[in-house]
Amino acid sequence: MAEMEPVNIILWTKEGEADGGLQFVQSLANAYTELHPNVTFEVVNKEVEALREDFQTAALAGTSPDLLWTVNDHAGPFTAAELIMPVDDLFDLSLYVDAALEAAKLDGKTWGVPIANGNHLMLLYNKSLIEEAPADTDALIAAATDLKAQDIVPLVWNQTEPFWLVPWLGGFGGKVFADDGVTPTLDTPEMVSTLQLLYDLKFKEEVYPAESDYDGSDTLFKEGKAAMIINGDWSLGGYADIFGDDLGVARIPKISGADWPRPYTAGTYFMIPSALEGSDRLATVVDFVKFATSANNQALMIAKLNRLPALKAALDDPLVTSSPILKGSADQMVVGTPMPTVLEMRCNWDAMKPEMQAVLNDTKTPEEAAAAMQQAADACILTLE
Amino acid sequence: MTFEVITSSLGQVGSTVLFILVGTILLEILIYLIMGKVLKSRYTLPAMLLGPGIVGLAALIVYPLLWELNLSFTNMSLRRFGDKAEYTWLVCQAADPAAINSWLFDCLLKNYADVFRLPVLKQVYFFPVFFRTILWTFINLVFHLLGGLGLAMLLNRPMRGRALYRTLLILPWAIPQVIAVLAWRGEFNFEYGFPNIMLTQIGLEPVKWLTDPTWNFIAMCMVNIWLGIPFMMVILLGGLQSISREYYEAAEIDGAGGWGQFRNITLPLLQPVMTPAIILGTIWTFNNFNVPFFINQFELETSDILVTALFRAAFQYNRYGFSAAFAFVIFIILLLYSIFYIHVTGTLKEVKL
C-alpha cells in the first residue's frame, strides 16, 4: 500500500508566532496527521522576504521544501525562475473567491491556492486609548496632539517596508506601474506627495516615533503604549486575543484634500514547488491543501485569526457577517487595490525600500527620493533580462 | 521525525561525501602505483598521507571556486535561473552590435565591468562601499590592537583576581556572535535602548543609532570593537608571557624607562605574534558579515560593507552572475593585500626550515 508509506512534508509558512498564525498552521498539520498517521509535517516559519530569498536559494541547491504558504507577489519571481507549478489542473478552483484567484494569476495560469482573502493593511486602534478612529489625516493630527499630551505614541507602523507606503500612494491616485503593468512609474508627483505626507506626519506633526519596524510597532501597540497601528489582516487574530472588544478596526484615514488610501489586497496562498513534479509526495501535498482550505478549516481560520476566507462556501459563515472586526476589515478591502504579481514588482519593492527610508530618516528630500526610486527600478528591470 | 531529518540531510551531502571517499581511494591507488611502483619515489608515503586532504580541498574549496568563476561569466538572474543561464559572450552575439563598444568589457567580462560601472546595490557604487570597508577595517583594527594590547599589559603582571578579570574580559568573545549582535541591536533602539536612555538622563539629545547613516556606522564599529578586543587580548597576552623577564631587568640596569622598554623590547618581541593576528584580524573584519548586517536593521545602503553588499546583491536582488563577479573582485583585493603584507613584513620567512 503506497497509502501507508511514511511521508514527511516540509511546509514553509510566512505565518509568525506573534499573531497566532504559526500555531494555526501547526494545528492544521497536526489535524491532518491524526487523520493520516503516516504523514508528518515540519512547519517552518520564515519572515516574508526571507521565505522568498531562502526558497530561491534552496531550489537552486535542489533542496526545496514541499509546500509554501505565502503571499501572492512571490508568484512573480517564482514563476520567472520556474520554481512553482500551476495549480489549475490539481484543484477545483471554482470553489474559491474570484478576487483571491485573480491575484495569483500570471500568463493565464493560476499559481497558488488561496487560503485567506485580503492580506491588506488597515488602521487598528486601542479603544481604551482612543475612542474612535480618525476619519482623515487632519483628524489624525488633531488626535495625535491629544495623545502625545498623555504621553501615548499616537500611531505606529512598519517604517521599513514600502508595503506600508503604497496605500498612501493610491490615496493620491498614484500607481507603481504604467498602464502596461510592467513599466515602473515611481518618479511621479503622486509619489512625491506621498513621501512628503509621510515626512510631514513624522517630522512636523510627530504622529509616529523616530524609529519603528514591524516588531517594534507591534510591541508598542500590544503593550498599550501606542494608540493606533497600521497593520495587516494577519495580525487581527493576535490583537483580538489581547484586546477583545477594545480592538477597533477601521480604514486607514482618508488623506485630507485627496482620497482614501488604497492598500494592496491579495491574500495568502499555498504554492507548490515544481520540484514535486512527478513525485509521489505531490498527491499528499494536494490532499493536504484541499484539507486545509476545506469549509471546516476555513471557519476555524475565521474564528482564530479573524481573516476573510478564500473559499466561497465559507463566506456565509455567521462569523463573517456579524463580527465587527471582519466588517472593518471588509470595509477596508472595498477601497483596496489588487497587488501586482509580475516579476517587475520586485524591482519596485527593492527600489522603493531604501528611498522611503531615506525620506523618513531625513537624509533625502521627497523629490530626490522619487527620482532615485525610478532610476533604481529602471536599472533593476534591465538586470532582470 | 529526527531520523527522517537525518536521512534527508545525509542524502543532501551524500554525493559530496561519496565523491571524497571514492576520490580518495582512487588517488591513493594512483599515487601508490605511479610514485611507489613505477617511479620508486621516496615521497610516496608523504604524498599518500596528503591525498585525503587534497581531495577534500578539491571538493570543498576548489570545485565551488571554479563553479563560482563559471557563474561570474553568465547572465544568471531570476529569469535565467539555474540551467537557463547563458554565458555573457553568447548573449552578446545575439545583441545589437551597435550597443557593444568593447568585446572584452561588454561581452566576456561584462559582469566584472558592471561591478565598477553600475551601482552594486540600488544606489551605491563599488568604490564608496570599498572605501567604507577599508575605513571600517582600519578603525576596528586600531581599536582592537590598542584595547587588546592595553588590557594584555594590565593583565601581564602579578595581581589578585587575575583569572577573574581575564574571564570577564573574554566574555564578549564567548557569546555566540549573532546573539551578542542582536542584543546590541535592541539596545540601539531610539526610545528604549540604554545608550539613549543614558544620554537623555544626562540632558543630551538621543541619537538615531539605527536610522542615521553616520551613527549607524558608529554603532557597527562600537559593537565590533567590543567583540574583537578579547581575541587580540588573549593572543597578545600569550605573546607577552613568552617574553623573558631578563630583557627588562637588563634594560632597567641600562637606565631604560617604561616607554623605552615598551618600544625596544615588548613591541619587537611581540611582532611574530602580532603579525598573524593583524592579518587574520584584517581579513575577519574586512569580511565580517554578522555585525554590519544585523546592526543595520533598517538596511541602509550607507552601512553596507563589501560582504554584506555582496549578500544583498545575490540573495535579495537576485543578480547571481553579477554577484559572482563581485565576489571575485573582493577575493582578489584580499589576496593582493595578504601577499603585500606578508612581503613587506617578511613575517613568514621565519618559519622557513
XYZ file of C-alpha atoms in Angstrom:
738
model
C 0.000 0.000 0.000
C 1.566 3.249 -1.135
C -1.050 4.956 1.014
C 0.704 3.920 4.209
C 4.266 4.832 3.248
C 5.590 7.332 5.800
C 5.754 10.803 4.257
C 7.339 13.864 5.818
C 6.136 17.147 4.331
C 8.243 20.270 4.834
C 5.980 23.308 4.861
C 7.389 26.837 4.890
C 4.981 29.464 6.082
C 5.136 33.211 6.398
C 2.800 32.989 9.403
C 4.549 34.142 12.552
C 4.114 33.084 16.135
C 3.315 36.557 17.478
C -0.164 36.748 15.939
C -1.105 33.089 16.326
C -0.693 32.311 12.618
C 2.090 29.789 13.053
C 0.157 27.952 15.763
C -2.825 27.746 13.402
C -0.714 26.277 10.586
C 0.760 23.789 13.035
C -2.724 22.814 14.262
C -3.843 22.133 10.671
C -0.784 19.950 10.154
C -1.430 18.081 13.397
C -5.084 17.535 12.487
C -4.039 16.093 9.136
C -1.527 13.799 10.818
C -4.307 12.499 13.090
C -6.341 11.538 10.042
C -3.325 10.169 8.168
C -0.821 8.843 10.731
C 1.739 8.107 8.009
C 2.052 11.821 7.112
C 4.161 14.049 9.339
C 4.865 17.733 8.902
C 7.773 20.008 9.528
C 6.334 23.514 9.748
C 8.971 26.233 9.364
C 8.178 29.904 9.870
C 10.073 32.408 7.753
C 9.568 36.134 7.528
C 8.007 37.044 4.120
C 11.161 38.295 2.400
C 13.344 35.618 3.964
C 10.939 32.979 2.706
C 11.331 34.250 -0.852
C 15.117 34.512 -0.693
C 15.579 31.177 1.045
C 13.211 29.338 -1.284
C 15.071 30.599 -4.355
C 18.379 29.582 -2.831
C 17.090 26.200 -1.681
C 15.574 25.486 -5.104
C 18.917 26.249 -6.713
C 20.590 23.755 -4.392
C 17.847 21.206 -5.151
C 16.567 21.140 -1.570
C 13.159 22.830 -1.875
C 10.514 22.416 0.773
C 7.360 20.536 -0.300
C 4.833 23.320 0.160
C 4.775 27.083 0.634
C 2.201 29.181 2.496
C 2.966 32.684 1.356
C 1.828 35.926 -0.300
C 0.753 36.365 -3.909
C 3.520 38.635 -5.159
C 6.026 35.846 -4.638
C 4.385 34.191 -7.639
C 6.221 36.716 -9.858
C 9.803 35.743 -9.068
C 8.897 32.083 -8.507
C 7.261 31.661 -11.914
C 10.021 33.615 -13.668
C 12.523 31.147 -12.278
C 10.110 28.236 -12.874
C 10.217 27.224 -9.234
C 6.494 26.592 -8.672
C 3.861 24.729 -10.683
C 0.463 25.943 -11.886
C -2.416 24.571 -9.800
C -5.253 24.782 -12.378
C -5.280 21.042 -13.100
C -4.817 19.963 -9.487
C -7.777 21.683 -7.814
C -11.338 22.708 -8.489
C -10.644 26.428 -8.410
C -14.299 27.367 -8.918
C -14.725 26.797 -5.165
C -12.612 29.837 -4.339
C -13.294 33.573 -4.324
C -12.548 35.116 -7.716
C -10.748 38.175 -6.380
C -8.327 35.963 -4.473
C -7.674 33.758 -7.522
C -7.175 36.806 -9.728
C -4.251 37.933 -7.587
C -2.426 34.631 -8.174
C -2.839 34.553 -11.972
C 0.006 35.118 -14.388
C 0.153 34.281 -18.107
C -3.336 32.765 -17.965
C -2.459 30.210 -15.268
C -3.109 30.171 -11.522
C -0.040 29.731 -9.355
C -1.493 29.496 -5.877
C -4.459 28.120 -3.971
C -5.924 30.914 -1.852
C -6.140 30.396 1.908
C -7.313 33.830 3.013
C -8.606 36.754 1.087
C -7.194 40.148 1.954
C -3.668 40.440 3.310
C -4.424 44.159 3.299
C -3.340 46.853 5.701
C -5.862 48.736 7.808
C -5.996 51.001 10.823
C -6.278 49.152 14.113
C -6.831 51.113 17.296
C -6.991 50.515 21.017
C -10.382 51.818 22.156
C -9.167 52.310 25.703
C -6.751 54.947 24.418
C -8.681 56.483 21.538
C -12.452 56.237 21.256
C -12.862 56.290 17.532
C -10.652 56.124 14.507
C -9.713 59.463 12.909
C -11.621 59.869 9.654
C -8.931 61.779 7.816
C -5.347 62.896 8.242
C -6.341 66.244 9.731
C -8.317 64.416 12.402
C -5.327 62.096 12.862
C -3.034 65.061 13.521
C -5.527 66.540 15.968
C -5.882 63.233 17.806
C -2.111 62.866 17.889
C -1.761 66.162 19.738
C -4.094 64.936 22.494
C -2.425 61.552 22.741
C 1.069 62.985 22.944
C -0.068 65.194 25.826
C -0.892 61.961 27.691
C 2.492 60.504 26.769
C 0.970 57.953 24.383
C 2.502 57.242 20.988
C -0.303 58.187 18.556
C 0.406 55.866 15.635
C 2.943 53.167 14.797
C 3.618 51.309 11.562
C 6.467 49.443 9.911
C 8.617 52.261 8.562
C 10.993 49.859 6.828
C 8.738 48.259 4.209
C 7.232 50.012 1.159
C 4.178 47.750 1.539
C 3.167 50.402 4.103
C 3.813 53.224 1.630
C 1.681 52.048 -1.320
C -1.709 52.673 0.358
C -0.925 56.387 0.638
C 0.333 56.481 -2.940
C -3.022 55.031 -4.018
C -4.774 57.697 -1.977
C -3.072 60.364 -4.068
C -4.123 58.482 -7.191
C -0.641 57.154 -7.957
C 0.279 53.729 -9.347
C 3.631 51.964 -9.382
C 3.236 50.750 -12.969
C 2.208 52.390 -16.219
C -0.875 51.005 -17.992
C 1.166 48.145 -19.482
C 1.568 46.784 -15.944
C 5.333 46.299 -16.187
C 6.924 49.747 -16.641
C 7.757 51.325 -13.252
C 6.298 54.791 -12.640
C 7.818 55.920 -9.373
C 9.124 59.400 -10.152
C 5.666 60.974 -10.215
C 4.043 63.957 -8.472
C 1.848 61.451 -6.609
C 4.890 59.677 -5.188
C 6.429 62.997 -4.159
C 3.162 63.956 -2.405
C 3.104 60.571 -0.662
C 6.662 60.882 0.591
C 6.020 64.490 1.604
C 2.950 63.436 3.601
C 4.843 60.649 5.382
C 7.660 63.094 6.083
C 5.341 65.790 7.433
C 3.415 63.374 9.633
C 6.715 62.274 11.110
C 8.802 65.417 11.459
C 6.242 68.229 11.510
C 3.354 66.617 13.316
C 5.271 63.874 15.162
C 2.420 61.416 14.697
C 4.718 58.378 14.792
C 8.029 57.624 16.510
C 11.507 58.268 15.139
C 12.088 54.598 14.527
C 9.718 51.697 14.241
C 9.998 48.477 12.317
C 7.438 45.691 12.295
C 8.261 44.125 15.639
C 8.834 47.443 17.355
C 5.441 48.757 16.220
C 3.731 45.520 17.136
C 5.213 45.588 20.638
C 4.313 49.234 21.289
C 0.724 48.590 20.258
C 0.390 45.339 22.216
C 1.784 46.940 25.367
C -0.736 49.764 25.164
C 1.980 52.361 24.594
C 0.666 53.225 21.132
C -2.955 54.077 20.417
C -3.088 53.095 16.731
C -1.204 50.826 14.376
C -1.377 50.306 10.649
C -1.091 46.553 10.216
C -2.425 43.765 8.064
C -5.268 41.301 8.424
C -2.756 38.668 9.516
C -2.407 40.494 12.853
C -6.132 40.641 13.660
C -6.241 37.296 15.442
C -3.385 38.137 17.782
C -4.739 41.584 18.636
C -8.285 40.329 19.144
C -6.918 37.851 21.720
C -5.221 40.652 23.629
C -7.696 43.497 23.377
C -11.024 41.727 22.921
C -13.731 44.305 22.434
C -11.224 47.129 22.815
C -9.826 46.405 19.379
C -11.142 48.800 16.776
C -10.762 48.202 13.045
C -11.169 50.972 10.500
C -9.962 52.228 7.173
C -6.617 53.980 7.064
C -7.597 57.667 7.479
C -8.552 59.498 4.302
C -5.911 61.912 3.046
C -7.271 65.385 3.662
C -7.527 67.002 0.266
C -7.157 63.683 -1.576
C -8.768 60.245 -1.370
C -8.865 57.096 0.766
C -5.540 55.255 0.946
C -5.681 52.132 -1.201
C -3.838 49.250 0.460
C -2.775 46.317 -1.691
C -5.110 43.354 -1.441
C -4.318 39.775 -2.295
C -4.310 37.058 0.251
C -2.255 34.163 1.404
C -1.703 31.197 -0.867
C -0.416 27.682 -0.977
C 2.235 27.362 -3.693
C 3.620 24.026 -4.792
C 7.315 23.818 -5.711
C 7.986 22.437 -9.203
C 10.443 20.038 -7.589
C 7.354 17.949 -6.713
C 6.587 17.366 -10.403
C 6.181 13.620 -10.814
C 6.941 12.953 -7.167
C 4.735 10.620 -5.160
C 4.583 13.325 -2.460
C 2.548 15.533 -4.774
C -0.678 13.652 -4.112
C -0.210 14.054 -0.362
C 0.536 17.765 -0.697
C -2.528 18.324 -2.895
C -4.694 16.413 -0.450
C -3.400 18.475 2.461
C -4.093 21.741 0.614
C -7.682 20.614 -0.010
C -7.970 19.687 3.656
C -6.518 22.984 4.866
C -8.895 25.049 2.715
C -11.997 22.941 3.455
C -15.090 24.718 4.785
C -14.432 23.489 8.339
C -10.886 24.695 8.434
C -11.809 27.997 6.787
C -14.355 28.501 9.587
C -11.622 27.732 12.129
C -9.387 30.292 10.458
C -12.107 32.933 10.615
C -12.648 32.232 14.306
C -8.989 32.028 15.273
C -7.308 34.550 13.023
C -10.156 36.857 12.012
C -9.285 36.605 8.346
C -11.632 36.774 5.430
C -11.980 33.312 3.886
C -10.955 32.456 0.333
C -13.487 29.640 -0.029
C -16.856 30.785 -1.383
C -18.718 28.347 0.879
C -17.212 29.992 3.983
C -18.353 33.495 3.079
C -21.816 32.860 4.517
C -20.385 31.882 7.887
C -22.215 33.967 10.513
C -18.826 34.960 11.885
C -18.033 36.804 8.664
C -21.353 38.612 8.555
C -21.547 39.561 12.232
C -18.025 40.191 13.542
C -17.212 43.911 13.832
C -13.548 43.132 13.232
C -14.210 41.353 9.959
C -16.700 44.042 8.992
C -13.987 46.660 9.399
C -11.541 44.503 7.506
C -14.018 44.001 4.658
C -14.763 47.719 4.619
C -11.078 48.489 4.133
C -10.926 45.983 1.267
C -13.582 47.960 -0.582
C -11.049 50.705 -1.266
C -8.145 48.283 -1.710
C -6.330 47.669 -4.957
C -5.023 44.286 -6.181
C -1.332 43.763 -5.550
C 0.650 43.327 -8.775
C 2.099 39.844 -9.149
C 4.515 40.385 -12.049
C 8.226 39.885 -11.502
C 8.828 43.584 -12.268
C 7.119 44.337 -8.936
C 10.269 43.052 -7.192
C 12.133 45.924 -8.812
C 9.579 48.369 -7.480
C 9.730 46.998 -3.952
C 13.516 46.939 -3.906
C 13.714 50.436 -5.399
C 11.190 51.974 -3.015
C 12.561 50.492 0.180
C 15.842 52.383 0.685
C 14.424 55.654 -0.647
C 11.369 55.614 1.550
C 13.701 55.053 4.484
C 15.944 57.898 3.356
C 12.974 60.290 3.447
C 11.922 59.002 6.853
C 15.493 59.438 8.135
C 15.560 62.956 6.773
C 18.566 62.219 4.568
C 16.808 62.821 1.218
C 14.039 65.112 0.024
C 10.883 63.512 -1.411
C 11.840 64.761 -4.893
C 15.344 63.261 -4.706
C 13.981 60.010 -3.338
C 11.312 59.646 -6.029
C 13.899 60.255 -8.761
C 16.272 57.740 -7.172
C 13.471 55.164 -6.922
C 12.758 55.477 -10.615
C 16.413 55.165 -11.509
C 16.878 52.094 -9.326
C 13.732 50.421 -10.670
C 14.732 51.073 -14.289
C 18.200 49.686 -13.680
C 16.694 46.659 -11.990
C 14.356 45.970 -14.924
C 17.449 45.790 -17.147
C 19.136 43.287 -14.841
C 16.081 41.028 -14.993
C 16.738 40.379 -18.640
C 10.885 12.551 12.611
C 14.515 13.155 13.650
C 15.516 10.003 11.818
C 13.805 11.399 8.707
C 15.667 14.674 9.070
C 18.996 12.882 9.490
C 18.470 10.683 6.436
C 17.335 13.602 4.271
C 20.325 15.660 5.402
C 22.646 12.764 4.663
C 21.016 12.402 1.273
C 21.828 16.036 0.547
C 25.507 15.820 1.462
C 25.824 12.169 0.463
C 27.085 12.845 -3.040
C 29.863 15.082 -1.724
C 30.877 12.581 0.938
C 30.835 9.797 -1.651
C 32.957 11.884 -4.029
C 35.515 12.490 -1.313
C 35.616 8.798 -0.360
C 35.839 7.424 -3.907
C 38.219 10.189 -4.988
C 40.492 9.495 -2.046
C 40.639 5.778 -2.721
C 41.368 6.329 -6.436
C 44.015 8.937 -5.721
C 45.723 6.749 -3.147
C 45.854 3.844 -5.599
C 47.232 6.109 -8.314
C 49.905 7.596 -6.081
C 50.881 4.188 -4.808
C 51.157 2.699 -8.310
C 52.814 5.598 -10.093
C 55.087 7.049 -7.432
C 55.665 3.921 -5.432
C 55.861 1.152 -8.025
C 56.899 2.952 -11.211
C 58.977 5.907 -10.050
C 60.068 4.382 -6.729
C 59.970 7.915 -5.297
C 60.871 8.416 -1.640
C 57.988 10.855 -1.328
C 55.369 8.159 -1.858
C 54.276 7.963 1.762
C 54.051 11.731 2.341
C 52.088 12.069 -0.905
C 49.720 9.301 0.142
C 49.195 10.940 3.515
C 48.397 14.230 1.828
C 45.946 12.560 -0.558
C 42.739 12.783 1.512
C 43.447 16.446 2.271
C 43.898 17.223 -1.416
C 40.629 15.516 -2.331
C 38.779 17.244 0.499
C 40.105 20.664 -0.521
C 39.233 19.972 -4.141
C 35.655 19.085 -3.226
C 35.069 21.779 -0.642
C 37.129 24.732 -1.921
C 38.470 24.313 -5.446
C 35.266 22.998 -7.014
C 32.979 25.719 -5.532
C 35.524 28.342 -6.549
C 35.552 27.091 -10.143
C 31.743 26.876 -10.123
C 31.608 30.483 -8.929
C 34.125 31.578 -11.567
C 31.980 29.926 -14.220
C 28.890 31.624 -12.805
C 30.575 35.020 -12.961
C 30.657 34.782 -16.779
C 26.932 34.097 -17.048
C 23.818 36.246 -17.000
C 22.115 34.191 -14.302
C 19.188 36.044 -12.741
C 15.623 35.154 -11.845
C 14.571 34.986 -15.482
C 17.672 32.991 -16.303
C 17.640 30.807 -13.247
C 19.834 27.784 -12.769
C 20.365 25.914 -16.028
C 18.669 28.654 -18.067
C 21.638 30.966 -17.560
C 23.789 31.693 -20.610
C 27.337 32.946 -20.955
C 27.543 36.707 -21.340
C 29.631 36.449 -24.507
C 26.998 34.208 -26.079
C 24.244 36.649 -25.178
C 26.399 39.317 -26.704
C 26.444 37.659 -30.121
C 22.680 37.906 -30.310
C 22.606 41.509 -29.123
C 22.641 44.657 -31.183
C 26.251 45.123 -32.387
C 25.873 48.903 -32.176
C 25.459 48.696 -28.399
C 28.786 46.933 -27.950
C 31.765 49.230 -27.568
C 34.299 46.706 -26.440
C 34.007 42.965 -26.784
C 36.142 42.464 -23.696
C 34.125 44.666 -21.305
C 30.665 44.390 -22.793
C 30.692 40.682 -23.540
C 33.328 38.498 -21.928
C 33.899 40.458 -18.728
C 30.559 42.234 -18.641
C 29.801 41.294 -15.031
C 33.261 42.329 -13.881
C 32.982 45.671 -15.670
C 29.496 46.176 -14.246
C 30.853 45.889 -10.718
C 32.627 49.174 -11.356
C 30.160 50.721 -13.840
C 26.776 50.141 -12.198
C 25.533 50.520 -8.620
C 26.302 47.345 -6.714
C 23.050 47.759 -4.797
C 20.288 50.206 -5.656
C 22.162 53.484 -5.239
C 25.704 52.882 -4.013
C 28.607 52.189 -6.344
C 31.569 49.924 -5.732
C 34.213 52.447 -4.663
C 32.249 54.177 -1.893
C 31.485 50.748 -0.428
C 35.110 49.715 -0.860
C 36.466 52.805 0.912
C 33.873 52.424 3.658
C 35.036 48.837 4.115
C 38.644 49.986 4.400
C 37.656 52.668 6.916
C 35.631 50.094 8.853
C 38.547 47.659 8.884
C 41.068 50.315 9.882
C 39.005 51.795 12.733
C 38.194 48.393 14.158
C 41.698 47.030 13.909
C 43.293 50.060 15.562
C 40.910 49.830 18.491
C 41.243 46.051 18.715
C 45.014 46.381 18.890
C 45.108 49.299 21.304
C 42.425 47.812 23.541
C 43.814 44.307 23.355
C 47.389 45.371 23.993
C 46.376 47.711 26.797
C 44.388 45.053 28.597
C 47.041 42.407 27.977
C 49.705 44.659 29.529
C 47.454 45.265 32.540
C 46.874 41.538 32.983
C 50.513 40.623 32.430
C 51.631 41.238 35.984
C 51.118 39.536 39.306
C 47.873 40.669 40.910
C 44.891 39.341 42.783
C 41.870 38.098 40.862
C 43.683 37.967 37.548
C 41.798 34.867 36.438
C 38.503 36.577 37.220
C 39.405 39.679 35.202
C 40.555 37.550 32.324
C 37.309 35.557 32.325
C 35.205 38.705 32.374
C 37.195 40.278 29.561
C 36.896 37.194 27.355
C 33.125 37.095 27.801
C 32.197 39.046 24.619
C 34.186 36.519 22.604
C 32.448 33.605 24.308
C 28.875 34.642 23.499
C 27.644 33.400 20.098
C 28.229 36.360 17.815
C 24.771 36.647 16.308
C 23.137 36.632 19.730
C 25.502 39.300 21.034
C 24.921 41.461 17.957
C 21.143 41.128 18.133
C 21.205 42.052 21.820
C 23.204 45.164 20.936
C 20.815 45.984 18.131
C 17.956 46.019 20.592
C 19.909 48.365 22.817
C 20.315 50.834 19.959
C 16.555 51.402 19.887
C 15.829 55.118 19.736
C 13.477 55.221 22.695
C 14.175 52.158 24.788
C 17.866 51.416 24.306
C 20.283 52.046 27.166
C 22.714 54.400 25.337
C 19.872 56.770 24.525
C 18.324 56.470 27.978
C 21.717 57.367 29.474
C 22.149 60.272 27.063
C 18.722 61.698 27.878
C 19.331 61.221 31.621
C 22.378 63.489 31.465
C 20.457 66.024 29.421
C 21.772 65.273 25.938
C 19.767 64.593 22.774
C 19.088 60.915 21.986
C 20.952 59.539 18.968
C 19.375 57.821 15.965
C 21.652 54.797 16.108
C 19.679 52.775 13.611
C 18.334 55.242 11.086
C 21.027 57.881 10.745
C 23.749 56.699 8.324
C 26.710 58.116 10.278
C 25.500 56.990 13.684
C 24.604 53.573 12.353
C 28.179 53.173 11.117
C 29.473 54.266 14.526
C 27.121 51.776 16.181
C 28.501 48.994 13.975
C 32.058 49.961 14.936
C 31.233 50.082 18.641
C 29.794 46.595 18.628
C 32.621 45.129 16.612
C 35.297 46.773 18.756
C 33.635 45.318 21.844
C 33.535 41.916 20.168
C 37.094 41.958 18.819
C 39.171 43.140 21.766
C 39.128 39.824 23.684
C 40.711 37.894 20.802
C 43.569 40.380 20.489
C 43.975 40.495 24.253
C 44.331 36.719 24.569
C 46.768 36.448 21.657
C 48.915 39.349 22.850
C 48.835 38.186 26.461
C 50.254 34.878 25.260
C 52.936 36.789 23.399
C 53.778 38.961 26.398
C 54.101 35.992 28.708
C 56.644 34.420 26.400
C 58.977 37.417 26.680
C 61.669 36.689 29.236
C 61.907 38.998 32.287
C 65.677 39.118 31.814
C 65.427 41.594 28.953
C 63.551 44.049 31.114
C 65.971 43.615 34.024
C 68.902 44.290 31.710
C 67.168 47.329 30.274
C 66.486 48.712 33.742
C 70.171 48.420 34.624
C 70.976 50.339 31.425
C 68.565 53.023 32.558
C 65.709 52.488 30.074
C 62.331 53.897 31.192
C 58.911 52.270 30.788
C 58.316 53.702 27.289
C 61.832 52.744 26.170
C 61.327 49.196 27.370
C 57.984 49.002 25.605
C 59.384 50.324 22.311
C 62.631 48.398 22.240
C 61.710 45.124 23.922
C 57.964 44.498 24.062
C 56.974 45.636 20.576
C 59.748 43.919 18.593
C 59.344 40.675 20.524
C 55.581 40.742 20.113
C 55.965 41.097 16.341
C 55.844 37.357 15.500
C 52.590 37.077 17.452
C 51.147 40.385 16.314
C 51.609 39.966 12.574
C 49.461 36.877 12.036
C 46.901 38.366 14.428
C 46.828 41.550 12.336
C 46.493 39.652 9.047
C 43.746 37.479 10.489
C 42.069 40.435 12.149
C 42.098 42.433 8.929
C 40.592 39.647 6.873
C 37.999 38.833 9.535
C 36.981 42.461 9.947
C 37.005 43.116 6.209
C 34.763 40.084 5.743
C 32.731 40.484 8.935
C 29.182 39.750 7.957
C 27.224 39.477 11.198
C 27.919 42.852 12.751
C 27.218 45.152 9.776
C 24.317 43.025 8.572
C 22.444 42.749 11.854
C 23.204 46.156 13.362
C 21.984 47.647 10.090
C 18.395 46.799 10.981
C 16.927 49.273 8.530
C 19.054 48.034 5.620
C 20.719 51.371 4.983
C 22.897 51.106 1.921
C 25.210 53.576 3.619
C 26.058 50.974 6.269
C 26.856 48.105 3.933
C 30.410 46.884 3.609
C 31.553 44.745 0.686
C 30.447 41.361 2.016
C 27.009 42.486 3.132
C 26.527 44.339 -0.160
C 27.519 41.125 -1.938
C 24.974 39.118 0.029
C 22.215 41.599 -0.764
C 23.100 41.757 -4.459
C 22.969 37.978 -4.745
C 20.143 36.915 -2.482
C 17.921 39.971 -2.203
C 18.273 41.366 -5.693
C 18.971 38.046 -7.450
C 21.840 39.260 -9.603
C 23.643 35.947 -9.415
C 26.122 36.285 -12.293
C 26.975 39.829 -11.311
C 27.401 38.847 -7.669
C 29.761 36.014 -8.554
C 31.968 38.548 -10.342
C 31.620 40.894 -7.385
C 32.749 38.114 -5.046
C 35.845 37.506 -7.160
C 36.731 41.187 -7.086
C 36.594 41.088 -3.257
C 38.629 37.880 -3.205
C 41.340 39.404 -5.409
C 41.537 42.510 -3.201
C 42.118 40.382 -0.107
C 44.602 38.150 -1.886
C 46.672 41.144 -3.012
C 46.546 42.647 0.464
C 47.760 39.420 2.077
C 50.600 38.980 -0.427
C 51.643 42.604 0.004
C 51.527 42.463 3.793
C 53.481 39.240 4.031
C 56.011 40.564 1.547
C 56.542 43.870 3.361
C 56.761 42.493 6.867
C 58.641 39.367 5.820
C 56.963 37.620 8.718
C 56.626 34.209 7.264
C 60.327 34.000 6.414
C 60.990 32.952 9.975
C 59.193 29.681 9.610
C 61.410 28.551 6.742
C 63.286 25.496 7.827
